[in-house]
Amino acid sequence: MDERDKRLLNLIQEGFPLVTRPFEALGLPLDLTEAEILGRIADLKRQEIIRQIGGIFDTQSLGYKSSLVAMRVPPARVDEAAAVVSDHPGVSHNYQRNHAFNLWFTVAVPSTCDLAWTVDRLHETAGAESTRILPTLRLFKIGVRLDMEGKSGAERVESARGGYSEANRPKAGKDGLTPLSIAVCRELQEDLPLVAAPYALMAQRIGIPESRLFEVAREMQSQGYLRRMAAVLHHHAAGYRANAMGVWVVHPERAEEVGRIMGSYKGVSHCYLRPTYPDWPYSIFTMVHGQKANDCQEIVDAISAATDITEYSLLYSTKQYKKIRLKYFTPDLDEWEARARRSLP
């Protein structure tokens, strides 16, 4: 990658234009033609640095119930248990981590399904010894943006850029969705085709003018359903070979203050307040990313110094079982639950 590749990757992670000729628009600040931008993105996809360009949606506002889940599985059976978990279509991320709770995954189900029942079934069929549901109680930051221009993840940014989320939470709720907005969601969640006018193809499939697609997409942004159009990168291919989940013991009275601070670090992609259990005292979760493990430790050390929180654990992913983009408004999730209920004695 040259410097313009790196700047391009930073730009399209931050946001991808919702305009008729988005690749032409991307070329303007880089002094590149539309054809050059298309060629560079095609090369970066062939190198598996760019995974997908598409809509980043808010799962909760679309009417889905989701949670992070921690499982403790006998080490000799962790691969077998992971296969059971990964088979669920609502599981988008599934990792082994270096902790007694060694299998960590995120799962989402539509409002018609029972999340707790789904996790119980996964617990039973995976043969887990213990399972903890860890839903989001407070979102301080969400948004993976891997800095390709060599800046430190231990840098702090302004709170708005850091992603403090109160002003950005969904306003309309799931009842604000219309059949047309669902159709637009189904299109925008797919990988954007590398053609000069990709949105025109999407609008044509829906049967609406391109201008109407833009109108609905921007309405969905203002309502909180669509966070942004953006590129998602393959972390390892992009040079970010280490990621760790920093989990922190934080007194409830300090949770708001500490969450804001933790979410302000560039190297923190996700920051959440989650419930605690007798065997899990950690309430704030921070996902940190680095080119090597020392980078993750540097970010965590900076957070610890800024917050005076010294009781924490750093859980590194040791094996990736599944990492996909969740697809909304597809029949897979209802079908999984129906099959699971039919299999009960």
Short mmCIF file of C-alpha atoms in Angstrom, two decimals:
data_model
loop_
_atom_site.label_atom_id
_atom_site.label_comp_id
_atom_site.label_asym_id
_atom_site.label_seq_id
_atom_site.Cartn_x
_atom_site.Cartn_y
_atom_site.Cartn_z
CA MET A 1 0.00 0.00 0.00
CA ASP A 2 1.18 3.52 -0.74
CA GLU A 3 0.24 6.61 1.24
CA ARG A 4 -2.84 7.33 -0.87
CA ASP A 5 -4.07 3.75 -0.33
CA LYS A 6 -3.74 4.28 3.41
CA ARG A 7 -5.53 7.62 3.31
CA LEU A 8 -8.26 6.12 1.13
CA LEU A 9 -8.76 3.31 3.65
CA ASN A 10 -9.08 5.84 6.47
CA LEU A 11 -11.60 7.87 4.47
CA ILE A 12 -13.87 4.96 3.57
CA GLN A 13 -13.84 3.59 7.13
CA GLU A 14 -15.02 6.98 8.37
CA GLY A 15 -17.82 7.15 5.84
CA PHE A 16 -18.67 6.24 2.26
CA PRO A 17 -20.50 8.84 0.16
CA LEU A 18 -24.25 8.50 -0.43
CA VAL A 19 -24.11 10.16 -3.85
CA THR A 20 -24.65 9.05 -7.43
CA ARG A 21 -20.90 8.78 -8.22
CA PRO A 22 -19.36 7.91 -4.82
CA PHE A 23 -15.98 6.76 -6.19
CA GLU A 24 -15.61 10.03 -8.08
CA ALA A 25 -16.38 11.93 -4.85
CA LEU A 26 -13.76 9.91 -2.97
CA GLY A 27 -11.14 10.79 -5.55
CA LEU A 28 -11.42 14.57 -5.10
CA PRO A 29 -9.51 14.92 -1.78
CA LEU A 30 -6.93 12.39 -2.96
CA ASP A 31 -6.43 13.97 -6.40
CA LEU A 32 -7.35 10.66 -8.05
CA THR A 33 -9.80 9.92 -10.85
CA GLU A 34 -12.89 7.77 -10.42
CA ALA A 35 -11.21 4.98 -12.39
CA GLU A 36 -8.12 5.16 -10.17
CA ILE A 37 -10.24 4.94 -7.00
CA LEU A 38 -12.16 1.95 -8.39
CA GLY A 39 -8.88 0.28 -9.33
CA ARG A 40 -7.32 0.86 -5.93
CA ILE A 41 -10.36 -0.44 -4.06
CA ALA A 42 -10.50 -3.50 -6.34
CA ASP A 43 -6.82 -4.19 -5.57
CA LEU A 44 -7.36 -3.74 -1.84
CA LYS A 45 -10.27 -6.20 -1.98
CA ARG A 46 -8.16 -8.70 -3.92
CA GLN A 47 -5.53 -8.40 -1.20
CA GLU A 48 -8.36 -9.05 1.31
CA ILE A 49 -7.65 -5.79 3.10
CA ILE A 50 -11.18 -4.46 2.45
CA ARG A 51 -13.79 -7.00 3.51
CA GLN A 52 -16.93 -5.11 2.53
CA ILE A 53 -18.33 -1.68 1.77
CA GLY A 54 -21.91 -1.28 2.93
CA GLY A 55 -24.32 -0.03 5.55
CA ILE A 56 -23.46 -0.16 9.25
CA PHE A 57 -26.81 -0.53 11.02
CA ASP A 58 -27.92 -0.24 14.63
CA THR A 59 -29.08 -3.73 15.59
CA GLN A 60 -31.28 -2.65 18.50
CA SER A 61 -33.12 0.08 16.62
CA LEU A 62 -33.95 -2.38 13.83
CA GLY A 63 -35.88 -4.42 16.39
CA TYR A 64 -33.28 -7.10 17.08
CA LYS A 65 -32.27 -8.34 20.52
CA SER A 66 -28.55 -8.96 20.87
CA SER A 67 -25.92 -9.70 23.46
CA LEU A 68 -22.33 -10.60 24.03
CA VAL A 69 -22.15 -14.08 25.58
CA ALA A 70 -19.32 -15.69 27.57
CA MET A 71 -19.08 -19.48 27.83
CA ARG A 72 -16.83 -21.64 29.94
CA VAL A 73 -16.18 -24.83 28.00
CA PRO A 74 -13.78 -27.71 28.81
CA PRO A 75 -10.61 -26.84 26.86
CA ALA A 76 -10.58 -30.22 25.12
CA ARG A 77 -14.06 -29.50 23.70
CA VAL A 78 -13.79 -25.83 22.80
CA ASP A 79 -13.56 -26.42 19.02
CA GLU A 80 -16.62 -28.70 19.13
CA ALA A 81 -18.59 -26.18 21.21
CA ALA A 82 -17.54 -23.34 18.92
CA ALA A 83 -18.88 -25.22 15.89
CA VAL A 84 -22.29 -25.54 17.57
CA VAL A 85 -22.35 -21.83 18.42
CA SER A 86 -21.16 -20.74 14.97
CA ASP A 87 -23.94 -22.71 13.33
CA HIS A 88 -26.44 -20.15 14.61
CA PRO A 89 -27.05 -17.57 11.82
CA GLY A 90 -27.36 -14.75 14.36
CA VAL A 91 -23.85 -15.35 15.69
CA SER A 92 -21.65 -12.84 13.89
CA HIS A 93 -18.45 -13.08 15.97
CA ASN A 94 -17.13 -16.12 17.80
CA TYR A 95 -13.67 -16.26 19.41
CA GLN A 96 -11.64 -18.31 21.81
CA ARG A 97 -10.01 -16.09 24.43
CA ASN A 98 -7.35 -16.65 27.08
CA HIS A 99 -9.61 -16.85 30.14
CA ALA A 100 -11.58 -19.44 32.13
CA PHE A 101 -14.53 -18.14 30.13
CA ASN A 102 -12.87 -19.23 26.94
CA LEU A 103 -15.57 -18.91 24.26
CA TRP A 104 -16.97 -15.46 23.47
CA PHE A 105 -19.60 -14.68 20.87
CA THR A 106 -22.20 -12.11 19.89
CA VAL A 107 -25.69 -13.26 19.00
CA ALA A 108 -28.73 -11.40 17.67
CA VAL A 109 -32.31 -12.52 17.12
CA PRO A 110 -35.38 -10.67 15.78
CA SER A 111 -38.07 -9.44 18.15
CA THR A 112 -40.17 -12.54 17.43
CA CYS A 113 -37.50 -14.78 18.97
CA ASP A 114 -36.47 -15.28 22.60
CA LEU A 115 -32.83 -14.36 23.14
CA ALA A 116 -32.49 -15.99 26.57
CA TRP A 117 -34.05 -19.21 25.27
CA THR A 118 -31.66 -19.16 22.30
CA VAL A 119 -28.62 -18.78 24.57
CA ASP A 120 -29.92 -21.57 26.84
CA ARG A 121 -30.19 -23.88 23.83
CA LEU A 122 -26.67 -22.99 22.71
CA HIS A 123 -25.43 -23.61 26.27
CA GLU A 124 -27.01 -27.06 26.33
CA THR A 125 -26.03 -28.20 22.84
CA ALA A 126 -22.48 -26.85 23.18
CA GLY A 127 -22.02 -28.65 26.51
CA ALA A 128 -20.90 -25.48 28.30
CA GLU A 129 -20.10 -25.57 32.00
CA SER A 130 -21.23 -21.98 32.54
CA THR A 131 -22.71 -19.28 30.32
CA ARG A 132 -23.13 -15.60 31.07
CA ILE A 133 -25.34 -13.27 29.01
CA LEU A 134 -23.72 -9.82 28.91
CA PRO A 135 -26.10 -7.40 27.16
CA THR A 136 -25.29 -3.73 26.65
CA LEU A 137 -26.54 -1.61 29.54
CA ARG A 138 -24.87 1.56 28.28
CA LEU A 139 -23.14 2.24 24.99
CA PHE A 140 -20.26 4.69 25.17
CA LYS A 141 -18.68 4.00 21.79
CA ILE A 142 -19.03 1.77 18.77
CA GLY A 143 -17.15 1.95 15.51
CA VAL A 144 -14.14 0.08 14.20
CA ARG A 145 -11.77 2.49 12.44
CA LEU A 146 -8.28 1.10 11.97
CA ASP A 147 -5.85 3.97 11.51
CA MET A 148 -3.79 3.10 8.44
CA GLU A 149 -1.55 6.17 8.65
CA GLY A 150 0.46 5.08 11.64
CA LYS A 151 -1.03 7.12 14.48
CA SER A 152 -1.08 5.70 17.99
CA GLY A 153 -4.26 4.14 19.33
CA ALA A 154 -3.34 5.56 22.73
CA GLU A 155 -4.22 9.06 21.51
CA ARG A 156 -7.41 10.63 22.81
CA VAL A 157 -9.89 12.46 20.60
CA GLU A 158 -12.77 14.79 21.27
CA SER A 159 -15.82 13.12 22.80
CA ALA A 160 -17.93 13.45 19.64
CA ARG A 161 -15.22 11.86 17.52
CA GLY A 162 -14.61 9.34 20.28
CA GLY A 163 -18.11 8.08 19.74
CA TYR A 164 -19.88 8.97 22.98
CA SER A 165 -23.26 7.81 21.89
CA GLU A 166 -26.07 9.46 23.82
CA ALA A 167 -26.86 11.97 21.06
CA ASN A 168 -26.63 9.24 18.42
CA ARG A 169 -28.98 6.67 19.90
CA PRO A 170 -31.96 5.71 17.71
CA LYS A 171 -34.82 8.19 17.84
CA ALA A 172 -37.65 6.44 16.04
CA GLY A 173 -37.45 2.84 17.25
CA LYS A 174 -38.40 -0.22 15.26
CA ASP A 175 -41.98 0.99 14.72
CA GLY A 176 -40.62 3.68 12.42
CA LEU A 177 -39.55 1.11 9.83
CA THR A 178 -41.57 0.86 6.64
CA PRO A 179 -41.55 -1.84 3.95
CA LEU A 180 -39.50 0.53 1.79
CA SER A 181 -36.92 1.23 4.50
CA ILE A 182 -36.58 -2.52 5.10
CA ALA A 183 -36.02 -3.03 1.36
CA VAL A 184 -33.36 -0.29 1.39
CA CYS A 185 -31.72 -1.93 4.42
CA ARG A 186 -31.57 -5.26 2.60
CA GLU A 187 -29.78 -3.59 -0.31
CA LEU A 188 -27.38 -1.37 1.65
CA GLN A 189 -26.24 -4.24 3.89
CA GLU A 190 -24.80 -6.03 0.85
CA ASP A 191 -21.30 -5.40 -0.46
CA LEU A 192 -21.37 -2.35 -2.73
CA PRO A 193 -20.63 -3.28 -6.37
CA LEU A 194 -17.51 -1.70 -7.82
CA VAL A 195 -19.18 0.25 -10.60
CA ALA A 196 -19.37 3.99 -11.16
CA ALA A 197 -23.02 4.30 -10.00
CA PRO A 198 -23.59 1.40 -7.54
CA TYR A 199 -26.67 2.88 -5.85
CA ALA A 200 -28.52 3.08 -9.15
CA LEU A 201 -28.37 -0.72 -9.40
CA MET A 202 -29.76 -1.07 -5.86
CA ALA A 203 -32.59 1.37 -6.56
CA GLN A 204 -33.43 -0.48 -9.76
CA ARG A 205 -33.73 -3.79 -7.89
CA ILE A 206 -36.13 -2.17 -5.40
CA GLY A 207 -38.04 -0.45 -8.20
CA ILE A 208 -37.55 3.16 -7.05
CA PRO A 209 -35.57 6.16 -8.38
CA GLU A 210 -32.04 6.49 -7.07
CA SER A 211 -33.00 9.84 -5.53
CA ARG A 212 -35.67 8.08 -3.44
CA LEU A 213 -33.12 5.51 -2.21
CA PHE A 214 -30.87 8.37 -1.03
CA GLU A 215 -33.84 10.05 0.64
CA VAL A 216 -34.78 6.89 2.56
CA ALA A 217 -31.16 6.16 3.50
CA ARG A 218 -30.71 9.65 4.92
CA GLU A 219 -33.99 9.36 6.82
CA MET A 220 -32.73 6.10 8.30
CA GLN A 221 -29.51 7.86 9.33
CA SER A 222 -31.38 10.69 11.04
CA GLN A 223 -33.62 8.16 12.82
CA GLY A 224 -30.65 6.11 14.06
CA TYR A 225 -31.23 2.93 12.04
CA LEU A 226 -28.26 3.46 9.72
CA ARG A 227 -25.08 4.59 11.44
CA ARG A 228 -23.15 5.18 8.25
CA MET A 229 -22.07 3.71 4.95
CA ALA A 230 -18.48 2.56 5.38
CA ALA A 231 -15.79 0.03 4.60
CA VAL A 232 -14.99 -2.82 6.96
CA LEU A 233 -11.42 -4.12 6.84
CA HIS A 234 -9.87 -7.51 7.45
CA HIS A 235 -7.85 -6.65 10.55
CA HIS A 236 -4.94 -9.02 9.98
CA ALA A 237 -4.47 -8.18 6.32
CA ALA A 238 -4.60 -4.48 7.21
CA GLY A 239 -1.72 -5.01 9.65
CA TYR A 240 -3.76 -5.09 12.88
CA ARG A 241 -2.83 -8.56 14.07
CA ALA A 242 -3.67 -8.10 17.76
CA ASN A 243 -6.98 -7.39 19.42
CA ALA A 244 -7.87 -7.64 23.05
CA MET A 245 -10.96 -7.20 25.16
CA GLY A 246 -10.08 -5.05 28.12
CA VAL A 247 -12.55 -5.65 30.96
CA TRP A 248 -12.56 -3.33 33.95
CA VAL A 249 -13.84 -3.43 37.53
CA VAL A 250 -15.51 -0.03 37.90
CA HIS A 251 -17.62 1.20 40.81
CA PRO A 252 -21.18 1.93 39.58
CA GLU A 253 -20.93 5.58 40.69
CA ARG A 254 -17.98 6.09 38.34
CA ALA A 255 -19.31 4.14 35.36
CA GLU A 256 -20.53 7.17 33.39
CA GLU A 257 -17.36 9.19 33.91
CA VAL A 258 -15.04 6.26 33.21
CA GLY A 259 -16.99 5.10 30.15
CA ARG A 260 -16.69 8.54 28.55
CA ILE A 261 -12.95 8.59 29.10
CA MET A 262 -12.39 5.06 27.82
CA GLY A 263 -14.47 5.72 24.72
CA SER A 264 -12.32 8.74 23.82
CA TYR A 265 -9.27 6.66 22.89
CA LYS A 266 -8.65 6.16 19.18
CA GLY A 267 -7.57 2.56 19.67
CA VAL A 268 -10.85 1.66 21.43
CA SER A 269 -13.44 0.55 18.88
CA HIS A 270 -16.18 -0.50 21.30
CA CYS A 271 -16.90 0.60 24.86
CA TYR A 272 -19.88 -0.77 26.80
CA LEU A 273 -21.28 -1.05 30.29
CA ARG A 274 -22.44 -4.62 30.92
CA PRO A 275 -23.87 -6.55 33.90
CA THR A 276 -21.68 -8.25 36.50
CA TYR A 277 -22.01 -11.68 38.13
CA PRO A 278 -20.45 -13.25 41.24
CA ASP A 279 -17.90 -14.95 38.98
CA TRP A 280 -17.59 -11.96 36.62
CA PRO A 281 -16.90 -8.62 38.38
CA TYR A 282 -16.00 -6.63 35.24
CA SER A 283 -18.57 -4.03 34.21
CA ILE A 284 -16.94 -1.95 31.45
CA PHE A 285 -15.68 -3.61 28.27
CA THR A 286 -13.28 -1.99 25.81
CA MET A 287 -12.19 -3.58 22.54
CA VAL A 288 -8.69 -2.44 21.59
CA HIS A 289 -6.77 -3.08 18.38
CA GLY A 290 -3.08 -2.91 17.55
CA GLN A 291 -0.52 -4.07 15.06
CA LYS A 292 1.00 -6.14 17.85
CA ALA A 293 0.11 -7.12 21.42
CA ASN A 294 2.29 -4.36 22.87
CA ASP A 295 0.11 -1.79 21.10
CA CYS A 296 -2.98 -3.11 22.88
CA GLN A 297 -1.14 -3.00 26.20
CA GLU A 298 -0.06 0.60 25.52
CA ILE A 299 -3.69 1.66 25.01
CA VAL A 300 -4.83 -0.15 28.14
CA ASP A 301 -1.99 1.36 30.19
CA ALA A 302 -3.01 4.84 29.01
CA ILE A 303 -6.64 4.16 29.96
CA SER A 304 -5.64 2.86 33.38
CA ALA A 305 -3.51 5.95 34.04
CA ALA A 306 -6.29 8.32 32.92
CA THR A 307 -9.03 6.67 35.00
CA ASP A 308 -7.07 5.33 38.02
CA ILE A 309 -8.70 1.96 37.36
CA THR A 310 -6.09 -0.73 38.02
CA GLU A 311 -8.29 -3.80 38.43
CA TYR A 312 -8.75 -5.18 34.94
CA SER A 313 -8.08 -8.16 32.70
CA LEU A 314 -6.90 -8.22 29.11
CA LEU A 315 -8.45 -11.06 27.11
CA TYR A 316 -6.70 -11.73 23.82
CA SER A 317 -8.40 -13.69 21.06
CA THR A 318 -6.43 -16.89 20.47
CA LYS A 319 -8.64 -18.35 17.76
CA GLN A 320 -11.29 -16.90 15.45
CA TYR A 321 -14.16 -19.27 14.67
CA LYS A 322 -16.54 -16.88 12.95
CA LYS A 323 -16.60 -13.27 11.87
CA ILE A 324 -19.34 -12.12 9.50
CA ARG A 325 -21.65 -9.17 8.98
CA LEU A 326 -25.08 -9.87 10.43
CA LYS A 327 -27.79 -9.86 7.75
CA TYR A 328 -31.08 -8.25 8.74
CA PHE A 329 -34.60 -9.15 7.62
CA THR A 330 -33.73 -12.61 6.34
CA PRO A 331 -35.62 -15.80 7.31
CA ASP A 332 -32.56 -17.64 8.69
CA LEU A 333 -32.99 -16.69 12.34
CA ASP A 334 -36.67 -17.63 12.61
CA GLU A 335 -35.92 -20.90 10.82
CA TRP A 336 -33.13 -21.75 13.29
CA GLU A 337 -35.42 -21.22 16.28
CA ALA A 338 -38.20 -23.27 14.66
CA ARG A 339 -35.79 -26.17 14.05
CA ALA A 340 -34.43 -25.92 17.58
CA ARG A 341 -37.92 -26.03 19.10
CA ARG A 342 -38.87 -29.03 16.95
CA SER A 343 -35.82 -30.90 18.21
CA LEU A 344 -36.85 -30.59 21.87
CA PRO A 345 -38.01 -33.81 23.53
#
